[in-house]
C-alpha cells in the first residue's frame, strides 16, 4: 500500500467560544471554525481521517446549550455535512473505506464514526479506555460514541501504512493522535488535528482548550520536532486563516 493523494473534505463548521482558542480571553463571542475530514487515496483504496459531527447536529446549533449557562459550542451543520454525504460527493460509501483513523473522541471528529462498522478504526488505546467502556455513564454528551466498531487500538506512534504515521499527542484529550502523511506530489503534511487548533497555539504557545496543559505542551514540542525533521507542511485542526488557502476536493495534495 502506498499513498497517492491527500484530499481535504469540509464537514461543516462549529461556533466555539473565543476562550477555547485562547484561554486568556473572555468566553464570548463565538468564533466559527472549519470542521475537517481528510481522505487519503492509496493504491489499496481510500483511508479516512475523522468523521465530522454527529447527525444530531444537523440544523441544531443549540444542541449543546444548557439552561442558564453561556453557550460555548454551537454546531453549524447541514445535511450535506454528514460524513455519509461528504463521502458520497467524492464517490465513496462508508463500506468502501479501507480503514478509518479516529484522532480522538470529540464530537467534531468522531461524530460520524457510527457509520463505519466495517473498516478497522485506528484509535489510541488511552482514548478508547477513557471513552468507550464508559459510554452512557461518565460523559454528558457521548451519544455519538460507539463500541460497535472494529477498533484497532494502538499505543504511541504507529505506522498505519507506508507514508501514514500516527503520532501520539495527548493533552487536548487523553489519547489524542496527530497524523503525518507523506504525499508523492506535495511532500510531507503534518495534520496536527487538535494538538493545535490554530497557528498561534503551535507557534506562540497561546493556551487553548485542553484536558492536560502539560501534556498538550509536550505534544506541541514533539510535533515541532517532527515538522522540522520531516520538512513537513503543518496543518492545524481549526485554523480560520489557513482554511482560506485550502483547495478542497477534487483538488489533491
Ligand atoms: Zn476539533
Coordinates of N, CA and C and ligand atoms in Angstrom, one line a residue:
X1 N 0.9 -1.2 0.0 CA 0.0 0.0 0.0 C 0.9 1.2 0.0
X2 N 0.6 2.2 -0.9 CA 1.3 3.5 -0.8 C 0.3 4.6 -1.1
X3 N 0.7 5.8 -0.5 CA -0.2 6.9 -0.6 C -0.1 7.5 -2.0
X4 N -1.2 7.8 -2.6 CA -1.2 8.5 -3.9 C -1.6 10.0 -3.8
X5 N -2.6 10.3 -3.0 CA -3.1 11.7 -2.8 C -3.7 11.9 -1.4
X6 N -3.7 13.2 -1.0 CA -4.4 13.6 0.2 C -5.5 14.6 -0.2
X7 N -6.7 14.4 0.2 CA -7.8 15.4 -0.1 C -8.3 16.0 1.2
X8 N -8.6 17.3 1.2 CA -9.3 17.9 2.3 C -10.8 18.0 2.0
X9 N -11.6 17.5 3.0 CA -13.0 17.5 2.9 C -13.6 18.4 3.9
X10 N -14.5 19.3 3.5 CA -15.2 20.1 4.5 C -16.4 19.4 5.1
X11 N -16.5 19.4 6.4 CA -17.6 18.7 7.1 C -18.4 19.7 8.0
X12 N -18.6 20.9 7.5 CA -19.4 21.8 8.3 C -18.5 22.8 9.1
X13 N -19.2 23.5 10.0 CA -18.5 24.5 10.8 C -19.0 24.4 12.2
X14 N -18.3 25.0 13.1 CA -18.8 25.0 14.5 C -18.4 26.3 15.2
X15 N -19.3 26.9 15.9 CA -19.0 28.1 16.6 C -18.5 27.6 18.0
X16 N -17.3 28.2 18.4 CA -16.8 27.9 19.7 C -16.4 29.2 20.4
X17 N -16.5 29.2 21.7 CA -16.2 30.4 22.4 C -14.8 30.8 22.2
X18 N -14.5 32.1 22.1 CA -13.2 32.6 21.8 C -12.2 32.1 22.9
X19 N -12.7 31.9 24.1 CA -11.9 31.4 25.2 C -11.3 30.0 25.0
X20 N -12.0 29.2 24.1 CA -11.4 27.9 23.8 C -10.2 27.9 22.9
X21 N -10.1 29.0 22.1 CA -9.0 29.2 21.2 C -7.8 29.9 21.9
X22 N -8.2 30.6 23.0 CA -7.2 31.3 23.8 C -7.8 31.5 25.2
X23 N -7.3 30.6 26.1 CA -8.0 30.5 27.4 C -7.8 31.8 28.2
X24 N -7.0 32.7 27.7 CA -6.8 34.0 28.5 C -7.9 35.0 28.1
X25 N -8.8 34.6 27.1 CA -9.8 35.5 26.7 C -11.1 35.3 27.4
X26 N -12.1 36.2 27.3 CA -13.4 36.1 27.8 C -14.1 35.0 26.9
X27 N -15.1 34.4 27.4 CA -15.8 33.3 26.7 C -16.4 33.7 25.4
X28 N -17.1 34.8 25.4 CA -17.8 35.3 24.1 C -16.8 36.1 23.3
X29 N -17.0 36.3 22.1 CA -18.1 35.8 21.2 C -17.7 34.4 20.7
X30 N -18.7 33.8 20.0 CA -18.4 32.5 19.3 C -17.7 32.8 18.1
X31 N -16.7 32.0 17.8 CA -15.9 32.1 16.5 C -16.2 30.8 15.7
X32 N -16.5 31.1 14.4 CA -16.9 30.0 13.5 C -15.7 29.3 12.9
X33 N -15.5 28.0 13.3 CA -14.3 27.3 12.9 C -14.7 26.2 11.8
X34 N -13.7 25.9 10.9 CA -14.0 24.8 10.0 C -13.8 23.5 10.6
X35 N -14.6 22.5 10.2 CA -14.5 21.1 10.6 C -14.0 20.3 9.4
X36 N -13.0 19.5 9.7 CA -12.3 18.8 8.6 C -12.5 17.3 8.7
X37 N -12.5 16.7 7.5 CA -12.2 15.3 7.4 C -11.2 15.2 6.3
X38 N -10.4 14.2 6.3 CA -9.3 14.1 5.3 C -9.4 12.7 4.7
X39 N -9.2 12.7 3.4 CA -9.3 11.4 2.6 C -7.9 11.2 2.0
X40 N -7.3 10.0 2.3 CA -6.0 9.6 1.8 C -6.3 8.5 0.7
X41 N -6.0 8.8 -0.5 CA -6.1 7.8 -1.6 C -4.8 7.0 -1.5
X42 N -5.0 5.6 -1.5 CA -3.8 4.8 -1.5 C -4.0 3.8 -2.7
X43 N -3.0 3.0 -3.0 CA -3.0 2.0 -4.0 C -4.0 0.9 -3.6
X44 N -4.3 0.8 -2.3 CA -5.2 -0.3 -1.8 C -6.6 0.3 -1.5
X45 N -6.9 1.5 -1.8 CA -8.2 2.1 -1.5 C -8.1 3.3 -0.6
X46 N -9.3 3.9 -0.3 CA -9.3 5.1 0.5 C -9.2 4.9 2.0
X47 N -8.5 5.8 2.6 CA -8.4 5.8 4.1 C -8.9 7.2 4.5
X48 N -9.8 7.2 5.6 CA -10.4 8.4 6.0 C -9.8 8.8 7.4
X49 N -9.6 10.1 7.6 CA -9.2 10.6 8.9 C -10.4 11.4 9.4
X50 N -11.0 11.0 10.5 CA -12.1 11.7 11.2 C -13.4 11.8 10.4
X51 N -14.5 11.9 11.1 CA -15.8 11.8 10.5 C -16.7 12.9 10.8
X52 N -16.2 14.1 11.2 CA -17.0 15.3 11.4 C -18.0 15.1 12.6
X53 N -19.1 15.9 12.5 CA -20.0 16.0 13.6 C -21.1 15.0 13.5
X54 N -21.8 14.6 14.6 CA -22.9 13.7 14.6 C -24.1 14.2 13.9
X55 N -24.9 13.3 13.3 CA -26.1 13.8 12.5 C -27.1 14.5 13.4
X56 N -27.0 14.3 14.7 CA -27.9 15.0 15.6 C -27.7 16.5 15.5
X57 N -26.5 16.9 15.0 CA -26.2 18.4 15.0 C -26.9 19.1 13.8
X58 N -27.4 18.3 12.8 CA -27.9 18.9 11.6 C -29.0 19.8 12.0
X59 N -28.9 21.1 11.6 CA -29.9 22.1 11.9 C -30.2 22.3 13.3
X60 N -29.2 21.9 14.2 CA -29.4 22.1 15.6 C -28.2 22.8 16.3
X61 N -28.0 24.1 16.0 CA -26.9 24.8 16.6 C -27.0 24.9 18.1
X62 N -28.2 24.7 18.6 CA -28.4 24.8 20.1 C -28.3 23.4 20.8
X63 N -27.8 22.4 20.1 CA -27.8 21.1 20.7 C -27.0 21.0 22.0
X64 N -26.0 21.8 22.1 CA -25.2 21.7 23.3 C -25.4 22.8 24.3
X65 N -26.5 23.5 24.1 CA -26.8 24.6 25.0 C -27.4 24.0 26.3
X66 N -27.0 24.5 27.4 CA -27.5 24.1 28.7 C -28.2 25.3 29.4
X67 N -29.3 25.0 30.0 CA -30.1 26.1 30.6 C -29.3 26.9 31.6
X68 N -29.3 28.2 31.5 CA -28.6 29.0 32.5 C -27.1 29.1 32.3
X69 N -26.6 28.4 31.2 CA -25.1 28.5 31.0 C -24.8 29.2 29.7
X70 N -23.7 29.8 29.6 CA -23.3 30.5 28.4 C -23.0 29.5 27.3
X71 N -23.4 29.7 26.1 CA -23.2 28.8 25.0 C -21.7 28.9 24.6
X72 N -21.0 27.7 24.6 CA -19.6 27.7 24.2 C -19.4 26.9 23.0
X73 N -20.4 26.1 22.6 CA -20.2 25.3 21.4 C -21.6 25.3 20.6
X74 N -21.5 25.7 19.3 CA -22.7 25.8 18.5 C -22.4 25.1 17.1
X75 N -22.8 23.9 16.9 CA -22.5 23.3 15.6 C -23.4 23.9 14.5
X76 N -22.7 24.2 13.4 CA -23.3 24.7 12.2 C -23.2 23.7 11.2
X77 N -24.2 22.8 11.1 CA -24.1 21.6 10.3 C -25.4 21.5 9.5
X78 N -25.3 21.3 8.2 CA -26.4 21.0 7.3 C -26.4 19.5 7.0
X79 N -27.5 19.0 6.4 CA -27.5 17.6 6.0 C -26.3 17.2 5.1
X80 N -25.9 18.1 4.3 CA -24.8 17.9 3.4 C -23.4 17.7 4.1
X81 N -23.4 18.1 5.4 CA -22.1 18.0 6.1 C -22.0 16.6 6.8
X82 N -23.0 15.8 6.8 CA -22.9 14.5 7.3 C -21.9 13.7 6.6
X83 N -21.0 13.0 7.3 CA -19.9 12.3 6.6 C -20.3 11.4 5.5
X84 N -21.5 10.8 5.6 CA -22.0 9.9 4.6 C -22.2 10.7 3.3
X85 N -22.8 11.9 3.4 CA -23.0 12.7 2.2 C -21.7 13.3 1.7
X86 N -20.8 13.7 2.7 CA -19.5 14.2 2.3 C -18.7 13.2 1.4
X87 N -18.8 11.9 1.9 CA -18.1 10.8 1.2 C -18.8 10.6 -0.2
X88 N -20.1 10.6 -0.2 CA -20.9 10.4 -1.4 C -20.4 11.4 -2.5
X89 N -20.2 12.6 -2.1 CA -19.8 13.6 -3.1 C -18.4 13.3 -3.7
X90 N -17.6 12.5 -3.0 CA -16.3 12.1 -3.6 C -16.3 10.7 -4.1
X91 N -17.5 10.1 -4.2 CA -17.7 8.8 -4.9 C -17.6 7.6 -4.0
X92 N -17.7 7.8 -2.7 CA -17.5 6.6 -1.8 C -18.7 6.4 -0.9
X93 N -18.9 5.1 -0.5 CA -19.8 4.8 0.6 C -18.9 4.5 1.8
X94 N -19.4 4.5 3.0 CA -18.6 4.2 4.2 C -18.0 2.8 4.0
X95 N -18.7 1.8 3.4 CA -18.1 0.5 3.2 C -17.0 0.4 2.3
X96 N -16.7 1.5 1.5 CA -15.6 1.5 0.6 C -14.3 1.8 1.3
X97 N -14.4 2.4 2.5 CA -13.2 2.9 3.3 C -12.4 1.7 3.8
X98 N -11.1 1.7 3.5 CA -10.2 0.6 3.9 C -10.0 0.7 5.4
X99 N -9.7 1.8 5.9 CA -9.6 2.0 7.3 C -9.9 3.4 7.7
X100 N -10.3 3.6 8.9 CA -10.6 4.9 9.5 C -9.6 5.2 10.6
X101 N -9.0 6.4 10.5 CA -8.2 6.9 11.6 C -9.0 7.9 12.4
X102 N -9.3 7.5 13.7 CA -10.1 8.3 14.5 C -9.1 9.0 15.5
X103 N -8.9 10.3 15.3 CA -7.9 11.0 16.0 C -8.2 11.2 17.5
X104 N -9.4 11.4 17.8 CA -9.9 11.5 19.2 C -11.4 11.5 19.2
X105 N -12.0 11.4 20.4 CA -13.4 11.1 20.5 C -14.3 12.3 20.6
X106 N -13.8 13.5 20.4 CA -14.7 14.7 20.5 C -15.7 14.7 19.3
X107 N -16.8 15.4 19.6 CA -18.0 15.3 18.7 C -17.7 15.8 17.3
X108 N -16.7 16.7 17.2 CA -16.5 17.3 15.8 C -15.4 16.5 15.0
X109 N -15.0 15.3 15.6 CA -14.0 14.5 14.9 C -14.5 13.0 14.8
X110 N -15.2 12.6 15.8 CA -15.7 11.2 15.9 C -17.2 11.1 15.7
X111 N -17.8 12.2 15.4 CA -19.3 12.3 15.4 C -20.0 11.3 14.4
X112 N -19.3 11.0 13.3 CA -19.9 10.1 12.3 C -19.3 8.7 12.3
X113 N -18.5 8.4 13.4 CA -17.8 7.1 13.4 C -18.8 5.9 13.3
X114 N -20.0 6.1 13.9 CA -21.0 5.0 13.9 C -21.4 4.5 12.5
X115 N -21.1 5.3 11.5 CA -21.4 4.9 10.1 C -20.4 3.9 9.6
X116 N -19.3 3.7 10.3 CA -18.2 2.9 9.8 C -18.0 1.6 10.6
X117 N -19.0 0.7 10.5 CA -18.9 -0.5 11.2 C -18.0 -1.6 10.5
X118 N -17.7 -1.4 9.3 CA -16.9 -2.4 8.5 C -15.4 -2.2 8.7
X119 N -14.8 -1.1 8.4 CA -13.4 -0.9 8.4 C -12.7 -0.9 9.7
X120 N -11.4 -1.3 9.8 CA -10.7 -1.1 11.0 C -10.7 0.4 11.4
X121 N -10.8 0.6 12.7 CA -10.8 2.0 13.2 C -9.6 2.2 14.1
X122 N -8.6 3.0 13.6 CA -7.4 3.2 14.4 C -7.6 4.2 15.5
X123 N -7.4 3.8 16.7 CA -7.6 4.8 17.8 C -6.5 4.5 18.9
X124 N -6.1 5.5 19.6 CA -5.2 5.2 20.7 C -5.9 4.5 21.8
X125 N -5.2 3.5 22.4 CA -5.7 2.7 23.5 C -6.2 3.6 24.6
X126 N -5.4 4.7 24.9 CA -5.8 5.6 26.0 C -7.1 6.3 25.8
X127 N -7.3 6.7 24.5 CA -8.6 7.3 24.2 C -9.8 6.4 24.3
X128 N -9.5 5.2 23.8 CA -10.6 4.1 23.9 C -11.0 3.9 25.3
X129 N -9.9 3.7 26.2 CA -10.2 3.4 27.6 C -10.9 4.5 28.3
X130 N -10.7 5.7 27.9 CA -11.3 6.8 28.6 C -12.8 7.0 28.2
X131 N -13.1 6.5 27.0 CA -14.4 6.8 26.5 C -15.3 5.6 26.3
X132 N -14.8 4.6 25.6 CA -15.7 3.6 25.1 C -16.3 2.7 26.2
X133 N -15.5 2.2 27.1 CA -16.1 1.4 28.2 C -17.1 2.2 29.1
X134 N -17.0 3.5 29.0 CA -17.8 4.4 29.9 C -18.9 5.1 29.2
X135 N -19.3 4.6 28.0 CA -20.4 5.2 27.3 C -21.6 5.2 28.1
X136 N -22.3 6.4 28.2 CA -23.5 6.4 28.9 C -23.4 6.7 30.4
X137 N -22.2 6.7 31.0 CA -22.1 6.9 32.4 C -21.3 8.2 32.8
X138 N -20.2 8.4 32.1 CA -19.3 9.4 32.6 C -19.4 10.7 31.9
X139 N -19.9 10.7 30.7 CA -19.9 11.9 29.8 C -21.3 12.3 29.5
X140 N -21.6 13.6 29.7 CA -22.9 14.1 29.4 C -23.3 14.0 27.9
X141 N -22.3 14.2 27.1 CA -22.6 14.2 25.6 C -21.7 13.2 24.9
X142 N -22.1 12.0 25.1 CA -21.2 10.9 24.4 C -22.1 10.1 23.5
X143 N -23.2 10.7 23.1 CA -24.2 9.8 22.3 C -23.6 9.4 20.9
X144 N -22.6 10.1 20.4 CA -22.0 9.7 19.1 C -21.0 8.6 19.2
X145 N -20.5 8.3 20.5 CA -19.5 7.2 20.6 C -20.2 5.9 20.6
X146 N -19.4 4.9 20.1 CA -20.0 3.6 20.0 C -18.9 2.5 20.1
X147 N -19.2 1.5 20.9 CA -18.2 0.4 21.0 C -18.3 -0.6 19.8
X148 N -19.3 -0.4 19.0 CA -19.7 -1.4 18.0 C -18.9 -1.1 16.7
X149 N -17.6 -1.0 16.8 CA -16.7 -0.8 15.6 C -15.6 -1.8 15.7
X150 N -14.9 -1.9 14.6 CA -13.7 -2.8 14.5 C -12.5 -2.1 15.0
X151 N -12.4 -1.8 16.3 CA -11.3 -1.0 16.7 C -9.9 -1.7 16.6
X152 N -9.0 -0.9 16.1 CA -7.6 -1.4 16.0 C -6.8 -0.4 17.0
X153 N -6.6 -0.9 18.2 CA -6.1 0.0 19.2 C -4.5 0.0 19.2
X154 N -4.0 1.2 19.3 CA -2.5 1.4 19.3 C -2.1 2.2 20.5
X155 N -0.9 2.0 20.9 CA -0.3 2.8 22.0 C 1.0 3.5 21.5
X156 N 0.9 4.8 21.4 CA 2.1 5.5 20.9 C 2.1 5.7 19.4
X157 N 3.3 6.1 18.9 CA 3.4 6.3 17.4 C 3.2 5.0 16.7
X158 N 2.6 5.0 15.5 CA 2.2 3.8 14.8 C 2.1 4.0 13.3
X159 N 2.8 3.2 12.5 CA 2.7 3.3 11.1 C 1.5 2.5 10.6
X160 N 0.5 3.2 10.1 CA -0.7 2.5 9.6 C -0.4 1.8 8.2
X161 N 0.4 2.5 7.4 CA 0.8 2.0 6.1 C 2.0 2.9 5.8
X162 N 2.8 2.5 4.8 CA 3.9 3.4 4.4 C 3.4 4.7 4.0
X163 N 4.0 5.8 4.7 CA 3.6 7.1 4.4 C 2.4 7.7 5.2
X164 N 1.9 6.8 6.1 CA 0.8 7.3 7.0 C 1.2 6.9 8.5
X165 N 1.7 7.9 9.2 CA 2.2 7.7 10.6 C 1.3 8.4 11.6
X166 N 0.8 7.6 12.5 CA 0.1 8.2 13.7 C 1.1 8.6 14.7
X167 N 0.9 9.8 15.2 CA 1.7 10.4 16.3 C 0.9 10.6 17.5
X168 N 1.3 9.9 18.6 CA 0.6 10.1 19.9 C 0.9 11.5 20.4
X169 N -0.2 12.3 20.5 CA -0.1 13.7 21.0 C -1.2 13.9 22.1
X170 N -1.0 13.3 23.2 CA -2.0 13.5 24.3 C -2.0 14.9 24.8
X171 N -3.1 15.3 25.5 CA -3.1 16.6 26.1 C -4.5 17.3 25.8
X172 N -4.8 17.5 24.5 CA -6.1 18.0 24.2 C -7.2 17.1 24.7
X173 N -6.9 15.8 24.4 CA -7.7 14.7 25.0 C -6.7 13.7 25.5
X174 N -7.1 12.7 26.2 CA -6.2 11.7 26.9 C -5.4 10.9 25.9
X175 N -6.1 10.5 24.8 CA -5.4 9.7 23.8 C -5.4 10.3 22.4
X176 N -5.2 11.6 22.4 CA -5.2 12.3 21.1 C -4.1 11.8 20.2
X177 N -4.3 11.8 18.9 CA -3.3 11.5 17.9 C -3.3 12.4 16.7
X178 N -2.1 12.7 16.2 CA -2.0 13.5 15.0 C -1.5 12.6 13.9
X179 N -1.4 13.1 12.7 CA -1.1 12.2 11.5 C -0.1 12.9 10.6
X180 N 1.0 12.2 10.3 CA 1.9 12.6 9.3 C 1.6 11.8 8.0
X181 N 1.3 12.6 6.9 CA 1.1 11.9 5.7 C 2.2 12.3 4.7
X182 N 2.8 11.3 4.1 CA 3.8 11.6 3.1 C 3.2 11.4 1.7
X183 N 3.0 12.6 1.0 CA 2.4 12.5 -0.2 C 3.4 12.6 -1.4
X184 N 3.1 11.9 -2.5 CA 4.1 12.0 -3.6 C 4.1 13.4 -4.3
X185 N 3.0 14.1 -4.3 CA 3.0 15.3 -5.0 C 3.3 16.6 -4.2
X186 N 3.0 16.5 -2.9 CA 3.1 17.7 -2.1 C 4.1 17.6 -0.9
X187 N 4.8 16.5 -0.8 CA 5.7 16.2 0.3 C 5.0 15.8 1.5
X188 N 5.6 16.1 2.7 CA 5.1 15.6 3.9 C 4.1 16.7 4.5
X189 N 3.0 16.2 4.9 CA 2.0 17.1 5.5 C 1.7 16.6 6.9
X190 N 1.9 17.5 7.9 CA 1.6 17.1 9.3 C 0.2 17.7 9.7
X191 N -0.7 16.8 9.9 CA -2.0 17.2 10.4 C -2.0 17.2 11.9
X192 N -1.9 18.3 12.5 CA -1.8 18.4 14.0 C -3.1 17.9 14.6
X193 N -4.2 18.0 13.8 CA -5.6 17.8 14.4 C -5.7 18.8 15.6
X194 N -6.2 18.3 16.7 CA -6.4 19.3 17.8 C -5.3 19.4 18.8
X195 N -4.1 18.8 18.4 CA -2.9 19.1 19.2 C -2.6 20.6 19.2
X196 N -3.1 21.3 18.1 CA -3.1 22.8 18.0 C -4.3 23.1 17.2
X197 N -5.2 24.0 17.7 CA -6.4 24.4 16.9 C -5.9 25.3 15.8
X198 N -5.0 26.2 16.2 CA -4.6 27.3 15.2 C -3.1 27.5 15.3
X199 N -2.5 28.3 14.4 CA -1.1 28.5 14.3 C -0.6 29.1 15.6
X200 N -1.4 30.0 16.2 CA -0.9 30.7 17.5 C -0.7 29.7 18.6
X201 N -1.5 28.6 18.7 CA -1.3 27.6 19.7 C 0.0 26.9 19.5
X202 N 0.4 26.7 18.2 CA 1.5 25.9 17.8 C 2.8 26.7 17.9
X203 N 2.7 27.9 17.3 CA 4.0 28.7 17.2 C 4.2 29.6 18.4
X204 N 3.2 30.1 19.0 CA 3.3 31.1 20.1 C 2.9 30.6 21.4
X205 N 2.6 29.3 21.5 CA 2.1 28.6 22.7 C 1.0 29.4 23.4
X206 N 0.1 29.9 22.6 CA -1.1 30.5 23.1 C -2.0 29.4 23.7
X207 N -2.3 29.5 25.0 CA -3.1 28.3 25.6 C -4.5 28.2 25.1
X208 N -4.9 27.0 24.8 CA -6.3 26.7 24.3 C -6.9 25.6 25.1
X209 N -8.1 25.2 24.6 CA -8.9 24.2 25.4 C -8.2 22.8 25.3
X210 N -7.7 22.4 26.4 CA -7.0 21.1 26.5 C -7.4 20.5 27.9
X211 N -7.3 19.1 27.9 CA -7.6 18.4 29.1 C -6.4 18.5 30.1
X212 N -5.2 18.5 29.5 CA -4.0 18.5 30.3 C -2.9 19.4 29.7
X213 N -2.8 20.6 30.2 CA -1.9 21.6 29.6 C -0.4 21.2 29.5
X214 N 0.1 20.4 30.5 CA 1.5 20.0 30.5 C 1.7 19.0 29.3
X215 N 0.8 18.0 29.2 CA 0.9 17.1 28.1 C 0.7 17.7 26.8
X216 N -0.2 18.7 26.7 CA -0.5 19.3 25.5 C 0.7 20.1 25.0
X217 N 1.4 20.7 25.9 CA 2.6 21.5 25.5 C 3.7 20.5 25.0
X218 N 3.9 19.4 25.7 CA 4.9 18.5 25.2 C 4.6 17.9 23.9
X219 N 3.3 17.7 23.6 CA 2.9 17.2 22.3 C 3.2 18.2 21.2
X220 N 3.0 19.5 21.5 CA 3.3 20.5 20.5 C 4.8 20.5 20.3
X221 N 5.6 20.4 21.3 CA 7.1 20.4 21.1 C 7.5 19.2 20.3
X222 N 6.8 18.0 20.5 CA 7.1 16.8 19.7 C 6.8 17.1 18.3
X223 N 5.6 17.7 18.0 CA 5.2 17.9 16.6 C 6.1 18.9 15.9
X224 N 6.6 19.9 16.7 CA 7.5 20.9 16.1 C 8.8 20.1 15.6
X225 N 9.3 19.2 16.4 CA 10.4 18.4 16.1 C 10.2 17.6 14.8
X226 N 9.0 17.0 14.8 CA 8.6 16.1 13.6 C 8.6 17.0 12.4
X227 N 7.9 18.2 12.5 CA 7.8 19.1 11.3 C 9.1 19.5 10.8
X228 N 10.1 19.8 11.7 CA 11.4 20.2 11.3 C 12.2 19.1 10.7
X229 N 12.2 17.9 11.3 CA 13.0 16.8 10.8 C 12.4 16.2 9.5
X230 N 11.1 16.3 9.4 CA 10.4 15.7 8.2 C 10.2 16.8 7.1
X231 N 10.6 18.0 7.4 CA 10.3 19.2 6.5 C 8.8 19.2 6.1
X232 N 8.0 19.1 7.1 CA 6.5 18.9 6.8 C 5.8 20.2 6.8
X233 N 4.8 20.3 5.9 CA 3.9 21.5 6.0 C 2.9 21.1 7.1
X234 N 2.7 22.1 8.0 CA 1.9 21.9 9.2 C 0.5 22.4 9.0
X235 N -0.5 21.6 9.1 CA -1.9 22.0 9.0 C -2.6 21.8 10.3
X236 N -3.2 22.9 10.8 CA -3.8 22.9 12.2 C -5.2 22.4 12.1
X237 N -5.8 22.1 13.3 CA -7.1 21.5 13.4 C -8.2 22.4 13.0
X238 N -8.2 23.6 13.4 CA -9.3 24.5 13.1 C -8.8 26.0 12.9
X239 N -8.0 26.1 11.9 CA -7.4 27.5 11.7 C -8.1 28.2 10.6
X240 N -8.7 29.4 11.0 CA -9.6 30.1 10.1 C -8.8 30.9 9.0
X241 N -7.5 31.2 9.3 CA -6.7 31.8 8.3 C -6.2 30.8 7.3
X242 N -5.7 29.7 7.8 CA -5.2 28.6 7.0 C -6.2 28.0 6.0
X243 N -7.5 28.0 6.5 CA -8.5 27.4 5.7 C -8.8 28.1 4.4
X244 N -8.4 29.4 4.4 CA -8.7 30.2 3.2 C -7.8 29.7 2.0
X245 N -6.7 29.1 2.3 CA -5.8 28.7 1.3 C -6.0 27.2 0.9
X246 N -6.9 26.5 1.6 CA -7.1 25.1 1.3 C -7.9 24.9 0.0
X247 N -7.4 24.0 -0.8 CA -8.1 23.6 -2.0 C -8.8 22.3 -1.7
X248 N -10.1 22.4 -1.7 CA -11.0 21.2 -1.3 C -11.0 20.2 -2.5
X249 N -11.4 19.0 -2.2 CA -11.7 18.0 -3.2 C -12.5 18.6 -4.3
X250 N -12.2 18.4 -5.6 CA -11.3 17.4 -6.1 C -9.8 17.7 -6.2
X251 N -9.5 18.9 -5.7 CA -8.1 19.2 -5.6 C -7.4 18.2 -4.7
X252 N -6.1 17.9 -5.0 CA -5.4 16.9 -4.2 C -4.0 17.4 -3.9
X253 N -3.5 16.9 -2.8 CA -2.2 17.3 -2.3 C -1.3 16.0 -2.4
Ligands
LIG1 ZN1 -11.7 19.7 16.9

